[in-house]
Amino acid sequence: MPADDQAVSSGNGDGTARGVPTGPKLITTRFDQDDGYTYDGYVRSGGYAALRRALTTMAPEAVHEQVKTSEIQGRGGAGFPAGVKWGFLPDGVFPRYIVVNGDESEPGTYKDRMLMELDPHQLIEGVVLASYAVGAAQAFLYVRGEMALAQERIAQALNDAYANNLVGENIVGTDFSVDIHLSWGAGAYIVGEETALIESLEGERGMPRLKPPFFPAAKGLYLQPTIVNNVETLSNLPWIINHSGQDFYDLASPTSTGMRMFAVSGHVNAPGVFEVPNGTTTFRDLIEAPEYCGGVRDGRSVKAFIPGGASAIWFFPEHLDLPLDKATVDQAGSMLGSGAIVIMDDTTDMVAACWRVVRFFARESCGKCTPCREGTTWLERILKRMLDGNGRPEDLATLVDVCESISPGLAWPPKQTTICPLGPSAVSPIVSAVERFRHEFDHYVEHGRPIDGVERHAIHGSAGEAVHV
Amino acid sequence: MSRLSDHHVIVANDIIARCPRPKSALIPVLHLAQEQDGYVTTDAMEHIAELIGITPAEVYGTASFYEMFKFEPVGKYCINVCTNISCQLLGAWELLEHAEERLGIKSGSTTADGMFSVEDVECIAACTEAPALQVNYRYRYRVTNEDFDALVDDLRNGSLDDEIPPHGTLARVRQSTPDNWADTGRRAQEAVDAR
Amino acid sequence: MSESTTDEATSGDATDDSTEDAVPTEPDDDRITVTIDGVDRRVDPGGLVIDACNEHGAYVPHFCYHPRMSPVGMCRQCLVEVDGPRGTMTVVSCMTPTAEGQVVNTTTPSVKRAQEGVLELLLANHPLDCPVCDKGGECPLQDQAFSHGPGESRYVEQKRHYEKPIPISDLVFLDRERCILCDRCTRFADEVAGDKLIHFVSRGNDTQVMTFPDEPFVSYFSGNTVQICPVGALTAKPYRFKARPWDLTQVESTCTTCAVGCRTVVQASRDELLRYQGVDSDPVNHGWMCDRGRFNFEAVNSEHRLAEPQIRTESGLTDVSWNIALRTAADVLTEALEGGGADRIGILGGARGSNEDAFAWAQLADAIGVHHRDAQVGDGLPAETLGYPRATIDDAANAATIVLLGPDLKEELPVLYLRLRDAAEKRRSRILEFAPTETGLTPYAWKSVRHEPGAAATAVQSALGDDEIAAQLAAGPVVLVVGRGNLAESPEATIAATQAMLSGVPGATVLPAFRRGNVIGALTVGLRPDDPDHDGLATLRAAADGRLDVLVLLGCDPLNDCPDTDLARRAIAGARRIISIDTHHSESTQRADVVLAASAYGEKAGTTTNLEGRVSALGEKVTATGTSRPDWMIAVELGLSLGAYSLPSDHPLRGASTVDDVTDLIAATADGFGMATRAALAAEPDGVLVDPALPTPDPVTFTAPSRNSYDYRLVVSRKLYDRAVGTAMSRSISALAPGAAIHVNPLDLAQLGVEAGDDVTLMSASATAVLPVVTNLAVPRGIAWSPFNQHGGGVTDLVDATADVTDVRIERVG
Ligand SMILES: Cc1cc2nc3c(=O)[nH]c(=O)nc-3n(C[C@H](O)[C@H](O)[C@H](O)COP(=O)(O)O)c2cc1C
Ligand code: SF4
Ligand code: FES
């Protein structure tokens, strides 16, 4: 059983396989470098060149321009173009803040933690570049509470960066100064939602704010203009500045630019995190190519897969050849979300899988708004009853009805009666599974057990009796 | 039940001073209290309220929102087994069941000797290394039952003390405060406005 | 997951917001057009869709929204459809601003579906124990459930379970199973009261409202949370299980506990007062009340009420018929008039009654020529203070600068405290406070100037010399809030300070912070001394010196109300006869020769006047206790039975047979009351401002004598809860009075060589008192503070009303 440092090496291949689109590594280059996370290791491998170049030779607007040209889409889930978002900052309103979202906790997602543990300086360099571009004097780096090593590595990296005049006052002798403030959470998925994260940074309960009026770019941290960006998004900035926005744009499809990290987990032979060309690589490539996951376990077949984190609508075998392209996947009725792909083979109990994802949202609901607080728990209780063999014929109708109350029309992208998208996220697995595998639910109701040929899990516990020590 | 030690008060005041608004220091300072006592005591919350200048009810309101803060004593080692989808698919529940048998406690409780607590937790961002668990927020990957037994033995015989501090301690490196941090913002502001 | 859509939305709004941020746009007055359910409506542009809808009959159900608190959009019950730039969207109407051309739909199938969905979810975990719930019958959730709810619940899962109602304070119980987490009580505690002692705790489905362990919700305003709770989660101890809403009848009234005069409804069942609820009066209380005003109706129901008139016989005070009682009273008065004349009669009090009560007694006093009269007994400021250009509460709450020269408003005029705190919190006003000790408003003050008792004028002088303060005072309207902050110093100290401030800031207006319910009404309609030689204290001195044959006490209890207890004692002893008109027995009534049972608040109609000079109506809800009568009626009856001294045949009061007659008389004859007609009061429940022309105080120069270093200078001031009958006779709140003690700075305590809690001896020039000592950081060194009129009292034995200040020596007992 490997300990922290070793096992995080991504099974990243050199991308020379047949047919599989290839591209350079942009942000995972130091994952296999033993001291990649140290200041020396980072500088030795070309670190902080972009920062020096930008601060000494480029105007902030020019940096912003490069990011616009790159059309890099946010990697936190929304996939909103970073360059455009920065443009929303109202002119002349100061102070304004950069907030780095390192709360990675969407089930299936595993990349930001790697970037923070294995290449913290790259992130810091990205934060300075972003702060320079938008004219922020303070940036807040919010790391998920449960990530002790990431916090430690970033703290060390910040101290070294300060010591070397790469963060803080008059960086590399220029007139630009920015203070990067490391802060961290204490265990709450919802705090990944940008306005909840801001509440948390203010020392409050991490309950989302209503948008509008509280769009961070207008009224964010301390009600000042604030840009919230994901760790992976910002980690790309050094490469973009070292090369160019155009180079980044040219790497992949025009509707999903650059390289992107995807975590592929579940029933595959070699689960791993891979940085692959965005928009051209297909789901099948990731699952089957030997340099990636090398196929479904035991040569079995895919029954369903989650394309973009627990919040996403599930995909099925017919979707395997879709490219990892935002426009295409949105079109197909789901999302790439946070780059989290979870493969379920034909032995998967769909009711159990559905319950587990719903239970997550029920347990992580912040409780601020009624439909989510009451609805997600209700959904979870019904599904758990089914698993326990106490399902009732009317349960399926109730499930769908309660989903309707949270997300009217069960449409995609979802409408919501809630404040934030967490509530509707609990609807995705149900809509996905009930539509496609209704017979599995019916079977539970009739026989109190799953259909034959699926794996049973030693499931106990329930968000209802939420087990906290 | 103890207030923050003199040393921790110094650290707390440093954190508070570094925040643009005192209340922003609340979560970091709560972690500090948990680092001191292994859990967040009522006295500590009252003390923190005094330091930050808010009411104890506000402190508890924020603290109780977050899973990691414990309000009664927990094991020296909190073992958090991820049972979310990726780990469930690869046997997390079976691992949890084994953990419960091995330690003789139900998930959500603590061994009589106060050494271990076991919890079934949500995704810990190690999905490709399933089934995964954390001990005091330090990771273990692709954990088999044998791995688990070995882990428990190592924790008991102290051979992991260097890697895994007792519950409550997160990062062992703190961001140090630049002496003139307060100025940083203003000066940068001027630079920005100048353009 | 719908982040994509949400974030793209950022574009539009972020930029809109940004331009707003850049140029804050004033809400312009001319109304805009919004289409609500197909009908074009003119609405206020600054407003919210929910208000626009409700205003125009398209009722939108809601639970978390409260017009006096910032919207949070949490319950999601108020969802409506709005056709906006981004197509038709389902939004919460409580957080959506109105906009020109907006199209709002509240009745489409999808809106109904959304609202019913939310309702079903709100009810999922609700115990549905309406039959045993105080709120049953007046519960928004219950009403919604009846009109739109699903027949029976589909929720077959285990419901949330919590320990049934737990006390979160001495007055309020919380039932977490009924709570729908609307954030109203918690928002009130935070935004309105500033007592953040209740808070959401835990998360998600486990979220609950709670206090910190062993730290109860101790707030002077806790009753408001019960009133605004949209379900039966919060209940008030005095009302629990007392009645069902459908048994209650109610009348609108005004609280006369203090001079703020909050609008209320008085509710009763089976002729017993059961509950007061705040009514939202925009100029006055915004719907809020303090707990003393809300719960002291218990005193009206108290078994200690005076039900029958009494006269003193050899066997002590004994019940008699009104005929005999009035006869005896009349004899006592005529005797005095025949003997020494009207100058040997004194009339004190009236502050606890109505305008009509005070007016009738003033008329009687005029008719028989009584000059010794005052609604105050040295516990306030000279009536001339009312002569300064008067400010309203709104003036104060919108002034650029609020200057505090008086009592701790949180203790004496609690809802005025809320209004001024709000002004400071919302950055409308800056508070400049002058006080010897910290007060409730100190934390919200822009500057709080500490000065020795008696040295306010000096402090004001030097403040006026401070550039920053001078600039602030020049920055816009200035309102002085002036009252008696220290009962152990001469009122002249405050008058001098007021005059100093007014000469420094000529345009400033004054809001008199007089404490007693209708003291301002009583003073303005005539229970006001012509000169200092006939004021309350002078009257007591006359009595003490045996110069009074009759002392008439109108709900006045000098032994508790007058800060100079020694004087009060001598006066009660020195007056040959005492006629006491009161609702309860008091120390003073015990000494009276005739006690006339007066009807109390809620038992009599009429009008009252608040500190702004706002006259509003009092409601009569229950029949008077026993045979008790309103004071005005007693005055009229006496006026007719004084033989030669009776009211002259043409005296208008003779014709007064109902309280309305007296109200009309006041409007017709009382200076400045011309607007306060019954018609006007009926038309304007918020009340009518009166503007009597009153003299202003003569210029005084006052400088406090210097204090020798081993003395402490005494501050005696009121706490909200004290020994006054209204509190003392109200079961639920009487125990909340802190009790007598002497408070000193911790450092001084060390110097005294005593422990907190020890008894210490206080020695003034003339007297001594023994009190437990308490440390209090709000009290600066060298100052000793003690609450007024508390059980175990004695501190006022040290107060000499003729002295400028009161210096005491403090020593350990023995
Ligand atoms: C329920 C919920 C959870 C989220 N969790 C995360 C997260 O853990 N990390 C993250 O970067 N973004 C998360 N997001 C998205 C953020 O709200 C925000 O869009 C993102 O951080 C913006 O950064 P980007 O534009 O660089 O992607 C979450 C959103 C929602 C609604
Ligand atoms: S949808 Fe859920 S998580 Fe989001 S605000 Fe509402 S209760 Fe909180
Ligand atoms: S009233 Fe609008 S959300 Fe509650």
GROMACS .gro file of C-alpha atoms in nm, chain C residues 410-713:
model
  304
 1074LYS     CA    1  -3.140   5.018   2.552
 1075GLU     CA    2  -3.250   5.012   2.917
 1076GLU     CA    3  -3.501   5.297   2.917
 1077LEU     CA    4  -3.647   5.332   2.566
 1078PRO     CA    5  -3.563   4.995   2.408
 1079VAL     CA    6  -3.730   5.035   2.071
 1080LEU     CA    7  -3.576   5.380   2.025
 1081TYR     CA    8  -3.248   5.196   2.082
 1082LEU     CA    9  -3.339   4.960   1.796
 1083ARG     CA   10  -3.419   5.249   1.565
 1084LEU     CA   11  -3.094   5.434   1.641
 1085ARG     CA   12  -2.883   5.118   1.630
 1086ASP     CA   13  -3.030   5.052   1.287
 1087ALA     CA   14  -2.943   5.405   1.177
 1088ALA     CA   15  -2.582   5.347   1.279
 1089GLU     CA   16  -2.561   4.992   1.140
 1090LYS     CA   17  -2.706   5.096   0.803
 1091ARG     CA   18  -2.456   5.384   0.793
 1092ARG     CA   19  -2.727   5.648   0.775
 1093SER     CA   20  -2.616   5.822   1.093
 1094ARG     CA   21  -2.315   5.859   1.317
 1095ILE     CA   22  -2.370   5.844   1.689
 1096LEU     CA   23  -2.181   6.085   1.915
 1097GLU     CA   24  -2.237   5.975   2.272
 1098PHE     CA   25  -2.164   6.153   2.598
 1099ALA     CA   26  -2.197   5.923   2.897
 1100PRO     CA   27  -2.025   5.849   3.229
 1101THR     CA   28  -2.042   5.472   3.165
 1102GLU     CA   29  -2.074   5.244   2.864
 1103THR     CA   30  -2.427   5.211   2.731
 1104GLY     CA   31  -2.611   4.976   2.499
 1105LEU     CA   32  -2.538   5.206   2.205
 1106THR     CA   33  -2.169   5.250   2.284
 1107PRO     CA   34  -2.065   4.961   2.055
 1108TYR     CA   35  -2.244   5.134   1.765
 1109ALA     CA   36  -2.128   5.485   1.845
 1110TRP     CA   37  -1.897   5.669   1.607
 1111LYS     CA   38  -1.747   5.832   1.916
 1112SER     CA   39  -1.840   5.770   2.276
 1113VAL     CA   40  -1.709   6.033   2.513
 1114ARG     CA   41  -1.667   5.929   2.878
 1115HIS     CA   42  -1.706   6.202   3.134
 1116GLU     CA   43  -1.733   6.220   3.510
 1117PRO     CA   44  -2.089   6.243   3.642
 1118GLY     CA   45  -2.187   6.609   3.628
 1119ALA     CA   46  -1.920   6.698   3.372
 1120ALA     CA   47  -2.127   6.653   3.055
 1121ALA     CA   48  -2.126   7.024   2.971
 1122THR     CA   49  -1.748   7.042   2.997
 1123ALA     CA   50  -1.718   6.731   2.780
 1124VAL     CA   51  -1.947   6.885   2.519
 1125GLN     CA   52  -1.748   7.207   2.521
 1126SER     CA   53  -1.422   7.034   2.451
 1127ALA     CA   54  -1.584   6.805   2.192
 1128LEU     CA   55  -1.705   7.112   2.002
 1129GLY     CA   56  -1.344   7.222   1.992
 1130ASP     CA   57  -1.234   6.900   1.826
 1131ASP     CA   58  -1.196   6.951   1.450
 1132GLU     CA   59  -1.312   6.605   1.351
 1133ILE     CA   60  -1.623   6.625   1.569
 1134ALA     CA   61  -1.694   6.980   1.457
 1135ALA     CA   62  -1.670   6.869   1.096
 1136GLN     CA   63  -1.909   6.580   1.161
 1137LEU     CA   64  -2.158   6.811   1.333
 1138ALA     CA   65  -2.142   7.041   1.033
 1139ALA     CA   66  -2.192   6.754   0.791
 1140GLY     CA   67  -2.572   6.746   0.809
 1141PRO     CA   68  -2.879   6.739   1.031
 1142VAL     CA   69  -2.801   6.691   1.401
 1143VAL     CA   70  -3.049   6.551   1.652
 1144LEU     CA   71  -2.986   6.563   2.027
 1145VAL     CA   72  -3.140   6.282   2.228
 1146VAL     CA   73  -3.171   6.434   2.575
 1147GLY     CA   74  -3.276   6.266   2.895
 1148ARG     CA   75  -3.188   6.206   3.257
 1149GLY     CA   76  -2.888   5.974   3.245
 1150ASN     CA   77  -2.796   5.990   3.611
 1151LEU     CA   78  -3.046   6.017   3.895
 1152ALA     CA   79  -2.764   6.089   4.141
 1153GLU     CA   80  -2.669   6.418   3.977
 1154SER     CA   81  -2.856   6.743   3.924
 1155PRO     CA   82  -3.064   6.760   3.605
 1156GLU     CA   83  -2.896   7.093   3.544
 1157ALA     CA   84  -2.584   6.903   3.439
 1158THR     CA   85  -2.774   6.770   3.138
 1159ILE     CA   86  -2.951   7.099   3.065
 1160ALA     CA   87  -2.617   7.280   3.066
 1161ALA     CA   88  -2.470   7.022   2.829
 1162THR     CA   89  -2.774   7.049   2.601
 1163GLN     CA   90  -2.748   7.427   2.591
 1164ALA     CA   91  -2.377   7.404   2.517
 1165MET     CA   92  -2.443   7.166   2.228
 1166LEU     CA   93  -2.730   7.377   2.092
 1167SER     CA   94  -2.523   7.693   2.097
 1168GLY     CA   95  -2.247   7.503   1.915
 1169VAL     CA   96  -2.493   7.354   1.664
 1170PRO     CA   97  -2.774   7.609   1.627
 1171GLY     CA   98  -2.976   7.407   1.374
 1172ALA     CA   99  -2.995   7.099   1.593
 1173THR     CA  100  -3.328   6.962   1.713
 1174VAL     CA  101  -3.404   6.772   2.033
 1175LEU     CA  102  -3.571   6.438   2.093
 1176PRO     CA  103  -3.661   6.424   2.462
 1177ALA     CA  104  -3.566   6.083   2.600
 1178PHE     CA  105  -3.814   6.090   2.887
 1179ARG     CA  106  -3.876   5.741   3.016
 1180ARG     CA  107  -4.228   5.718   3.166
 1181GLY     CA  108  -4.515   5.601   2.948
 1182ASN     CA  109  -4.718   5.917   2.913
 1183VAL     CA  110  -4.502   6.160   3.103
 1184ILE     CA  111  -4.483   6.391   2.802
 1185GLY     CA  112  -4.859   6.382   2.754
 1186ALA     CA  113  -4.919   6.454   3.122
 1187LEU     CA  114  -4.675   6.745   3.123
 1188THR     CA  115  -4.811   6.895   2.802
 1189VAL     CA  116  -5.179   6.877   2.892
 1190GLY     CA  117  -5.119   7.055   3.220
 1191LEU     CA  118  -4.969   6.841   3.497
 1192ARG     CA  119  -4.671   7.071   3.472
 1193PRO     CA  120  -4.537   7.306   3.739
 1194ASP     CA  121  -4.544   7.677   3.664
 1195ASP     CA  122  -4.203   7.719   3.823
 1196PRO     CA  123  -3.931   7.522   4.006
 1197ASP     CA  124  -4.086   7.620   4.340
 1198HIS     CA  125  -4.386   7.403   4.263
 1199ASP     CA  126  -4.230   7.107   4.083
 1200GLY     CA  127  -4.228   6.749   4.203
 1201LEU     CA  128  -3.936   6.786   4.438
 1202ALA     CA  129  -4.064   7.120   4.572
 1203THR     CA  130  -4.399   6.957   4.635
 1204LEU     CA  131  -4.237   6.673   4.826
 1205ARG     CA  132  -4.035   6.927   5.028
 1206ALA     CA  133  -4.350   7.118   5.108
 1207ALA     CA  134  -4.507   6.795   5.229
 1208ALA     CA  135  -4.196   6.706   5.427
 1209ASP     CA  136  -4.200   7.046   5.595
 1210GLY     CA  137  -4.565   7.000   5.692
 1211ARG     CA  138  -4.674   7.266   5.445
 1212LEU     CA  139  -4.916   7.031   5.265
 1213ASP     CA  140  -5.251   6.916   5.395
 1214VAL     CA  141  -5.320   6.690   5.101
 1215LEU     CA  142  -5.091   6.502   4.869
 1216VAL     CA  143  -5.271   6.353   4.570
 1217LEU     CA  144  -5.079   6.070   4.406
 1218LEU     CA  145  -5.188   5.982   4.051
 1219GLY     CA  146  -5.029   5.639   4.007
 1220CYS     CA  147  -4.720   5.791   4.161
 1221ASP     CA  148  -4.517   5.612   4.428
 1222PRO     CA  149  -4.261   5.866   4.555
 1223LEU     CA  150  -4.096   5.606   4.777
 1224ASN     CA  151  -3.988   5.418   4.465
 1225ASP     CA  152  -4.010   5.677   4.187
 1226CYS     CA  153  -3.818   5.963   4.351
 1227PRO     CA  154  -3.439   5.926   4.349
 1228ASP     CA  155  -3.417   6.110   4.683
 1229THR     CA  156  -3.567   5.839   4.901
 1230ASP     CA  157  -3.509   6.028   5.222
 1231LEU     CA  158  -3.707   6.325   5.093
 1232ALA     CA  159  -3.985   6.093   4.973
 1233ARG     CA  160  -4.007   5.928   5.315
 1234ARG     CA  161  -4.028   6.262   5.494
 1235ALA     CA  162  -4.286   6.385   5.243
 1236ILE     CA  163  -4.512   6.082   5.287
 1237ALA     CA  164  -4.476   6.119   5.662
 1238GLY     CA  165  -4.522   6.495   5.655
 1239ALA     CA  166  -4.831   6.520   5.437
 1240ARG     CA  167  -5.138   6.540   5.660
 1241ARG     CA  168  -5.351   6.345   5.422
 1242ILE     CA  169  -5.275   6.134   5.117
 1243ILE     CA  170  -5.517   6.049   4.840
 1244SER     CA  171  -5.374   5.780   4.618
 1245ILE     CA  172  -5.522   5.682   4.285
 1246ASP     CA  173  -5.358   5.364   4.166
 1247THR     CA  174  -5.396   5.026   4.003
 1248HIS     CA  175  -5.195   4.833   4.260
 1249HIS     CA  176  -5.098   4.885   4.619
 1250SER     CA  177  -4.754   5.040   4.655
 1251GLU     CA  178  -4.545   5.150   4.950
 1252SER     CA  179  -4.707   5.491   4.915
 1253THR     CA  180  -5.066   5.371   4.885
 1254GLN     CA  181  -5.012   5.177   5.207
 1255ARG     CA  182  -4.968   5.514   5.380
 1256ALA     CA  183  -5.268   5.677   5.209
 1257ASP     CA  184  -5.592   5.784   5.376
 1258VAL     CA  185  -5.798   5.731   5.065
 1259VAL     CA  186  -5.708   5.485   4.790
 1260LEU     CA  187  -5.911   5.505   4.470
 1261ALA     CA  188  -5.888   5.198   4.247
 1262ALA     CA  189  -5.787   5.304   3.897
 1263SER     CA  190  -5.846   5.101   3.584
 1264ALA     CA  191  -5.535   5.003   3.396
 1265TYR     CA  192  -5.391   4.974   3.046
 1266GLY     CA  193  -5.617   4.764   2.828
 1267GLU     CA  194  -5.912   4.843   3.053
 1268LYS     CA  195  -5.960   5.198   2.933
 1269ALA     CA  196  -5.970   5.388   2.607
 1270GLY     CA  197  -5.822   5.731   2.544
 1271THR     CA  198  -5.504   5.868   2.397
 1272THR     CA  199  -5.138   5.884   2.489
 1273THR     CA  200  -4.847   6.102   2.381
 1274ASN     CA  201  -4.502   5.963   2.302
 1275LEU     CA  202  -4.164   6.131   2.324
 1276GLU     CA  203  -4.201   6.283   1.980
 1277GLY     CA  204  -4.529   6.446   2.084
 1278ARG     CA  205  -4.715   6.186   1.882
 1279VAL     CA  206  -5.070   6.135   2.008
 1280SER     CA  207  -5.218   5.794   1.937
 1281ALA     CA  208  -5.518   5.595   2.054
 1282LEU     CA  209  -5.536   5.351   2.344
 1283GLY     CA  210  -5.762   5.051   2.304
 1284GLU     CA  211  -6.005   4.921   2.562
 1285LYS     CA  212  -6.016   4.544   2.551
 1286VAL     CA  213  -6.128   4.406   2.886
 1287THR     CA  214  -6.369   4.530   3.152
 1288ALA     CA  215  -6.200   4.709   3.437
 1289THR     CA  216  -6.095   4.509   3.741
 1290GLY     CA  217  -6.356   4.521   4.018
 1291THR     CA  218  -6.512   4.864   4.031
 1292SER     CA  219  -6.192   5.046   3.933
 1293ARG     CA  220  -6.237   5.359   3.721
 1294PRO     CA  221  -6.017   5.568   3.493
 1295ASP     CA  222  -5.844   5.862   3.664
 1296TRP     CA  223  -6.022   6.117   3.445
 1297MET     CA  224  -6.360   5.997   3.565
 1298ILE     CA  225  -6.247   6.024   3.925
 1299ALA     CA  226  -6.131   6.381   3.862
 1300VAL     CA  227  -6.467   6.475   3.710
 1301GLU     CA  228  -6.660   6.313   3.994
 1302LEU     CA  229  -6.448   6.486   4.257
 1303GLY     CA  230  -6.484   6.808   4.061
 1304LEU     CA  231  -6.857   6.783   4.107
 1305SER     CA  232  -6.851   6.701   4.478
 1306LEU     CA  233  -6.631   6.974   4.622
 1307GLY     CA  234  -6.921   7.189   4.736
 1308ALA     CA  235  -6.822   7.551   4.704
 1309TYR     CA  236  -6.506   7.449   4.530
 1310SER     CA  237  -6.675   7.231   4.272
 1311LEU     CA  238  -6.615   7.295   3.903
 1312PRO     CA  239  -6.801   7.611   3.802
 1313SER     CA  240  -7.130   7.548   3.631
 1314ASP     CA  241  -6.992   7.650   3.291
 1315HIS     CA  242  -6.682   7.433   3.321
 1316PRO     CA  243  -6.659   7.211   3.011
 1317LEU     CA  244  -6.541   6.914   3.219
 1318ARG     CA  245  -6.881   6.901   3.387
 1319GLY     CA  246  -7.029   6.779   3.064
 1320ALA     CA  247  -6.771   6.503   3.017
 1321SER     CA  248  -6.946   6.168   3.058
 1322THR     CA  249  -6.732   5.956   2.828
 1323VAL     CA  250  -6.361   5.945   2.756
 1324ASP     CA  251  -6.439   6.067   2.404
 1325ASP     CA  252  -6.579   6.386   2.552
 1326VAL     CA  253  -6.246   6.444   2.723
 1327THR     CA  254  -6.050   6.361   2.408
 1328ASP     CA  255  -6.260   6.618   2.222
 1329LEU     CA  256  -6.202   6.870   2.499
 1330ILE     CA  257  -5.827   6.823   2.472
 1331ALA     CA  258  -5.836   6.873   2.095
 1332ALA     CA  259  -6.053   7.180   2.143
 1333THR     CA  260  -5.868   7.346   2.429
 1334ALA     CA  261  -5.524   7.199   2.499
 1335ASP     CA  262  -5.245   7.405   2.347
 1336GLY     CA  263  -5.104   7.240   2.037
 1337PHE     CA  264  -5.353   6.949   2.038
 1338GLY     CA  265  -5.577   7.100   1.771
 1339MET     CA  266  -5.483   6.825   1.522
 1340ALA     CA  267  -5.540   6.541   1.766
 1341THR     CA  268  -5.911   6.500   1.700
 1342ARG     CA  269  -6.076   6.161   1.727
 1343ALA     CA  270  -6.143   6.171   1.355
 1344ALA     CA  271  -5.776   6.234   1.284
 1345LEU     CA  272  -5.666   5.955   1.519
 1346ALA     CA  273  -5.912   5.711   1.363
 1347ALA     CA  274  -5.783   5.803   1.019
 1348GLU     CA  275  -5.416   5.785   1.119
 1349PRO     CA  276  -5.341   5.489   1.350
 1350ASP     CA  277  -4.975   5.593   1.355
 1351GLY     CA  278  -5.088   5.897   1.549
 1352VAL     CA  279  -5.077   6.274   1.513
 1353LEU     CA  280  -4.791   6.501   1.610
 1354VAL     CA  281  -4.881   6.784   1.846
 1355ASP     CA  282  -4.677   7.099   1.886
 1356PRO     CA  283  -4.753   7.286   2.208
 1357ALA     CA  284  -4.567   7.611   2.255
 1358LEU     CA  285  -4.360   7.555   2.566
 1359PRO     CA  286  -4.095   7.773   2.729
 1360THR     CA  287  -3.732   7.659   2.710
 1361PRO     CA  288  -3.507   7.629   3.014
 1362ASP     CA  289  -3.330   7.943   3.132
 1363PRO     CA  290  -2.956   7.937   3.059
 1364VAL     CA  291  -2.774   7.747   3.330
 1365THR     CA  292  -2.407   7.729   3.401
 1366PHE     CA  293  -2.316   7.409   3.575
 1367THR     CA  294  -1.977   7.279   3.668
 1368ALA     CA  295  -1.945   6.972   3.880
 1369PRO     CA  296  -1.744   7.012   4.201
 1370SER     CA  297  -1.413   6.827   4.197
 1371ARG     CA  298  -1.406   6.479   4.346
 1372ASN     CA  299  -1.153   6.389   4.610
 1373SER     CA  300  -0.955   6.086   4.509
 1374TYR     CA  301  -1.078   5.836   4.766
 1375ASP     CA  302  -1.446   5.900   4.684
 1376TYR     CA  303  -1.646   5.740   4.407
 1377ARG     CA  304  -1.884   5.952   4.206
   0.00000   0.00000   0.00000
